[in-house]
Amino acid sequence: EAQLVESGGGLVQAGGSLRLSCAASGFTYDDYGIGWFRQAPGKEREGVTCISTSDGSTYYADSVKGRFTISSDNAKNTVYLQMNSLKPDDTAVYFCAAGWPCMSTMTQDSMKFSSWGQGTQVTVSS
């Protein structure tokens, strides 16, 4: 059974940093993209970033480009999301998910991601 477990969320002041982790198990890790999505109260779920674990190619939403970095440790089946220069608008529950497409359409095609974690709360205070 595929399983994704997020960790690393918390409360941070604006301008600060957090690193999220997504540990994957129960499926062939190299066959999937791993994406990070977020959902704030009253807002639609947004695809933030994604990485192809087979070739390392990445996608970033414009809202996080230059501030967030996604990486994969294939030996540990774990994807990391380094978030720098955090803003109050980054406050949301962050989810990782396995699937495709790992590109700009990931938001509207989020239902094509087959496995999801339980989410981790990120709160950025002003």
Coordinates of N, CA and C in Angstrom, one line a residue:
E1 N 0.8 -1.2 0.0 CA 0.0 0.0 0.0 C 0.9 1.2 0.0
A2 N 0.6 2.1 -0.9 CA 1.4 3.4 -1.0 C 1.1 4.3 0.2
Q3 N 2.2 4.8 0.7 CA 2.0 5.7 1.9 C 3.0 6.9 1.7
L4 N 2.5 8.1 2.1 CA 3.3 9.3 2.1 C 3.1 9.9 3.4
V5 N 4.2 10.3 4.1 CA 4.1 10.9 5.4 C 4.9 12.2 5.4
E6 N 4.2 13.3 5.7 CA 4.9 14.6 5.7 C 5.3 14.9 7.1
S7 N 6.3 15.7 7.2 CA 6.7 16.3 8.5 C 7.5 17.6 8.3
G8 N 7.6 18.3 9.4 CA 8.4 19.5 9.4 C 7.7 20.8 9.4
G9 N 6.3 20.8 9.4 CA 5.6 22.0 9.5 C 5.7 22.7 10.8
G10 N 5.2 23.9 10.9 CA 5.2 24.6 12.2 C 4.9 26.1 12.0
L11 N 5.2 26.8 13.1 CA 5.0 28.3 13.1 C 6.3 29.0 12.9
V12 N 6.3 29.9 12.0 CA 7.6 30.7 11.8 C 7.2 32.1 11.5
Q13 N 8.1 33.0 11.8 CA 7.8 34.4 11.5 C 8.1 34.7 10.0
A14 N 7.5 35.7 9.5 CA 7.7 36.2 8.1 C 9.2 36.4 7.9
G15 N 9.7 35.9 6.7 CA 11.1 36.0 6.4 C 11.9 34.8 6.9
G16 N 11.3 33.9 7.6 CA 12.0 32.7 8.1 C 11.9 31.6 7.2
S17 N 12.4 30.4 7.6 CA 12.5 29.2 6.8 C 12.0 28.0 7.5
L18 N 11.5 27.1 6.7 CA 11.1 25.7 7.2 C 11.5 24.7 6.1
R19 N 11.8 23.5 6.6 CA 12.0 22.4 5.6 C 11.0 21.3 5.9
L20 N 10.2 21.0 4.9 CA 9.3 19.9 5.0 C 9.9 18.6 4.4
S21 N 9.5 17.5 4.9 CA 9.9 16.2 4.4 C 8.7 15.4 4.0
C22 N 8.9 14.5 3.0 CA 7.8 13.6 2.5 C 8.4 12.3 2.4
A23 N 8.2 11.4 3.3 CA 8.7 10.0 3.2 C 7.7 9.1 2.5
A24 N 8.2 8.4 1.5 CA 7.3 7.6 0.6 C 7.7 6.1 0.8
S25 N 6.6 5.3 0.8 CA 6.8 3.8 0.8 C 5.7 3.1 0.1
G26 N 5.9 1.9 -0.2 CA 4.8 1.0 -0.7 C 4.6 1.1 -2.2
F27 N 5.5 1.8 -2.9 CA 5.4 1.9 -4.4 C 6.8 2.1 -4.9
T28 N 6.9 2.0 -6.3 CA 8.2 2.1 -6.9 C 8.5 3.6 -7.0
Y29 N 9.3 4.1 -6.2 CA 9.6 5.6 -6.0 C 10.0 6.2 -7.3
D30 N 10.9 5.6 -8.1 CA 11.4 6.2 -9.3 C 10.4 6.3 -10.4
D31 N 9.3 5.7 -10.3 CA 8.3 5.7 -11.3 C 7.3 6.9 -11.2
Y32 N 7.5 7.7 -10.2 CA 6.5 8.8 -10.0 C 7.2 10.2 -9.8
G33 N 6.4 11.2 -10.1 CA 6.7 12.5 -9.6 C 6.2 12.6 -8.2
I34 N 6.8 13.5 -7.4 CA 6.3 13.8 -6.1 C 6.1 15.3 -6.1
G35 N 4.8 15.7 -5.8 CA 4.5 17.1 -5.8 C 4.1 17.5 -4.4
W36 N 4.3 18.8 -4.2 CA 3.8 19.5 -3.0 C 2.6 20.4 -3.4
F37 N 1.5 20.2 -2.6 CA 0.3 21.1 -2.8 C 0.1 21.8 -1.5
R38 N -0.7 22.8 -1.5 CA -1.1 23.5 -0.3 C -2.5 24.0 -0.4
Q39 N -3.1 24.1 0.7 CA -4.5 24.6 0.8 C -4.7 25.4 2.0
A40 N -5.0 26.7 1.8 CA -5.3 27.6 2.8 C -6.8 27.6 3.1
P41 N -7.3 28.0 4.3 CA -8.7 28.1 4.6 C -9.4 28.9 3.6
G42 N -10.5 28.4 3.0 CA -11.3 29.1 2.0 C -10.7 29.3 0.7
K43 N -9.6 28.6 0.4 CA -9.0 28.7 -0.9 C -8.9 27.3 -1.6
E44 N -8.7 27.4 -2.9 CA -8.6 26.1 -3.6 C -7.2 25.5 -3.4
R45 N -7.1 24.2 -3.5 CA -5.8 23.5 -3.4 C -4.9 24.0 -4.6
E46 N -3.7 24.3 -4.2 CA -2.7 24.8 -5.2 C -1.5 23.9 -5.3
G47 N -1.1 23.6 -6.5 CA 0.1 22.9 -6.8 C 1.3 23.9 -6.7
V48 N 2.2 23.6 -5.8 CA 3.3 24.5 -5.5 C 4.6 24.1 -6.2
T49 N 5.0 22.9 -6.2 CA 6.2 22.4 -6.8 C 6.1 20.9 -7.0
C50 N 7.0 20.4 -7.9 CA 7.0 19.0 -8.2 C 8.4 18.6 -8.7
I51 N 8.7 17.3 -8.4 CA 10.0 16.8 -8.9 C 9.8 15.4 -9.5
S52 N 10.4 15.2 -10.6 CA 10.5 13.8 -11.2 C 11.6 13.1 -10.5
T53 N 11.3 12.0 -9.8 CA 12.3 11.4 -9.0 C 13.3 10.6 -9.9
S54 N 12.9 10.3 -11.1 CA 13.8 9.6 -12.0 C 14.8 10.4 -12.7
D55 N 14.5 11.7 -13.0 CA 15.5 12.5 -13.7 C 15.8 13.8 -13.0
G56 N 15.1 14.1 -11.9 CA 15.4 15.3 -11.1 C 14.8 16.6 -11.7
S57 N 14.0 16.5 -12.7 CA 13.5 17.7 -13.3 C 12.4 18.3 -12.3
T58 N 12.3 19.6 -12.3 CA 11.4 20.2 -11.3 C 10.5 21.2 -12.0
Y59 N 9.4 21.5 -11.3 CA 8.5 22.6 -11.6 C 8.2 23.4 -10.4
Y60 N 8.1 24.7 -10.5 CA 7.7 25.6 -9.4 C 6.6 26.5 -9.9
A61 N 5.6 26.7 -9.0 CA 4.6 27.8 -9.3 C 5.3 29.1 -9.1
D62 N 4.8 30.1 -9.9 CA 5.4 31.4 -9.8 C 5.4 32.0 -8.4
S63 N 4.4 31.6 -7.6 CA 4.3 32.2 -6.3 C 5.4 31.8 -5.3
V64 N 6.1 30.7 -5.7 CA 7.2 30.3 -4.8 C 8.6 30.2 -5.5
K65 N 8.6 30.5 -6.8 CA 9.8 30.5 -7.5 C 10.9 31.4 -6.9
G66 N 12.1 30.9 -6.7 CA 13.1 31.7 -6.1 C 13.2 31.6 -4.6
R67 N 12.1 31.1 -4.0 CA 12.1 31.0 -2.5 C 12.0 29.6 -2.0
F68 N 11.4 28.7 -2.8 CA 11.3 27.3 -2.4 C 12.2 26.4 -3.3
T69 N 12.7 25.4 -2.7 CA 13.5 24.4 -3.4 C 13.1 23.0 -3.1
I70 N 12.8 22.2 -4.1 CA 12.4 20.8 -3.9 C 13.6 20.0 -4.3
S71 N 13.8 18.9 -3.5 CA 14.9 17.9 -3.8 C 14.4 16.5 -3.4
S72 N 15.1 15.6 -3.9 CA 14.8 14.2 -3.7 C 16.0 13.4 -3.3
D73 N 15.9 12.6 -2.2 CA 16.9 11.7 -1.8 C 16.4 10.3 -2.2
N74 N 16.8 9.8 -3.3 CA 16.3 8.5 -3.8 C 16.7 7.3 -3.0
A75 N 17.8 7.4 -2.3 CA 18.2 6.4 -1.4 C 17.3 6.2 -0.2
K76 N 16.7 7.3 0.2 CA 15.8 7.3 1.4 C 14.3 7.4 1.0
N77 N 14.0 7.4 -0.3 CA 12.6 7.6 -0.8 C 12.0 8.8 -0.1
T78 N 12.7 9.9 -0.1 CA 12.2 11.1 0.6 C 12.4 12.3 -0.2
V79 N 11.4 13.1 -0.3 CA 11.4 14.4 -1.0 C 11.4 15.5 0.1
Y80 N 12.2 16.5 -0.1 CA 12.3 17.7 0.8 C 11.8 19.0 0.1
L81 N 11.2 19.8 0.9 CA 10.8 21.1 0.4 C 11.4 22.2 1.3
Q82 N 12.5 22.8 0.9 CA 13.1 23.9 1.6 C 12.4 25.2 1.3
M83 N 11.8 25.8 2.3 CA 11.0 27.1 2.1 C 11.7 28.2 2.8
N84 N 12.2 29.2 2.0 CA 12.9 30.4 2.5 C 12.0 31.6 2.3
S85 N 12.4 32.7 3.0 CA 11.7 34.0 2.8 C 10.2 33.8 2.9
L86 N 9.8 33.1 3.9 CA 8.3 32.8 4.0 C 7.5 34.0 4.2
K87 N 6.3 34.0 3.7 CA 5.4 35.1 3.8 C 4.1 34.6 4.4
P88 N 3.3 35.5 5.0 CA 2.0 35.1 5.6 C 1.1 34.4 4.6
D89 N 1.2 34.8 3.3 CA 0.4 34.1 2.3 C 0.8 32.7 2.0
D90 N 2.0 32.3 2.6 CA 2.4 30.9 2.5 C 1.7 30.0 3.5
T91 N 0.9 30.6 4.4 CA 0.2 29.8 5.4 C -0.8 28.9 4.8
A92 N -0.7 27.6 5.1 CA -1.6 26.6 4.5 C -1.2 25.2 5.1
V93 N -2.1 24.3 4.8 CA -1.7 22.9 5.0 C -1.0 22.4 3.8
Y94 N 0.2 21.8 4.0 CA 1.0 21.4 2.8 C 0.8 19.8 2.7
F95 N 0.6 19.4 1.5 CA 0.4 18.0 1.3 C 1.5 17.5 0.2
C96 N 2.0 16.3 0.4 CA 2.8 15.8 -0.7 C 1.9 14.7 -1.4
A97 N 2.2 14.5 -2.6 CA 1.4 13.5 -3.4 C 2.3 12.9 -4.5
A98 N 2.0 11.6 -4.8 CA 2.8 10.9 -5.8 C 1.9 10.8 -7.1
G99 N 2.5 11.1 -8.2 CA 1.8 11.0 -9.5 C 2.3 12.0 -10.5
W100 N 1.4 12.3 -11.5 CA 1.7 13.2 -12.6 C 0.4 14.0 -12.9
P101 N 0.6 15.1 -13.5 CA 1.7 15.7 -14.2 C 2.6 16.5 -13.3
C102 N 3.9 16.5 -13.5 CA 4.8 17.3 -12.7 C 5.1 18.5 -13.5
M103 N 4.2 19.4 -13.7 CA 4.3 20.6 -14.5 C 3.2 21.6 -14.2
S104 N 3.1 22.6 -15.0 CA 2.2 23.7 -14.7 C 0.8 23.4 -14.5
T105 N 0.4 22.2 -15.1 CA -1.0 21.8 -15.0 C -1.3 21.0 -13.7
M106 N -0.4 20.9 -12.8 CA -0.5 20.0 -11.6 C -1.7 20.5 -10.8
T107 N -2.0 21.8 -10.7 CA -3.1 22.2 -9.9 C -4.4 21.7 -10.4
Q108 N -4.7 21.9 -11.7 CA -6.0 21.5 -12.2 C -6.1 20.0 -12.4
D109 N -4.9 19.3 -12.5 CA -4.9 17.9 -12.7 C -4.5 17.2 -11.4
S110 N -4.7 17.8 -10.2 CA -4.3 17.2 -9.0 C -5.0 15.8 -8.7
M111 N -6.2 15.6 -9.2 CA -6.8 14.4 -9.0 C -6.1 13.2 -9.7
K112 N -5.1 13.5 -10.6 CA -4.4 12.4 -11.2 C -3.2 12.0 -10.3
F113 N -3.0 12.7 -9.2 CA -2.0 12.2 -8.3 C -2.6 11.1 -7.4
S114 N -2.1 9.9 -7.4 CA -2.8 8.8 -6.9 C -2.7 8.6 -5.4
S115 N -1.6 9.1 -4.8 CA -1.4 8.8 -3.3 C -1.1 10.2 -2.7
W116 N -1.7 10.4 -1.5 CA -1.5 11.6 -0.8 C -1.1 11.4 0.7
G117 N -0.4 12.3 1.2 CA -0.1 12.3 2.6 C -1.2 13.0 3.4
Q118 N -1.0 13.0 4.7 CA -2.1 13.6 5.6 C -2.0 15.1 5.7
G119 N -0.9 15.6 5.3 CA -0.7 17.1 5.4 C 0.0 17.5 6.6
T120 N 0.7 18.7 6.5 CA 1.3 19.3 7.7 C 1.1 20.8 7.6
Q121 N 0.8 21.4 8.8 CA 0.4 22.8 8.8 C 1.7 23.7 8.8
V122 N 1.6 24.7 8.0 CA 2.7 25.7 8.0 C 2.0 27.0 8.3
T123 N 2.4 27.7 9.3 CA 1.8 29.0 9.7 C 2.9 30.1 9.7
V124 N 2.7 31.1 8.9 CA 3.7 32.2 8.9 C 3.1 33.4 9.5
S125 N 3.7 33.9 10.6 CA 3.1 35.1 11.2 C 3.8 36.4 10.7
S126 N 3.0 37.4 10.7 CA 3.5 38.7 10.2 C 4.2 39.5 11.2

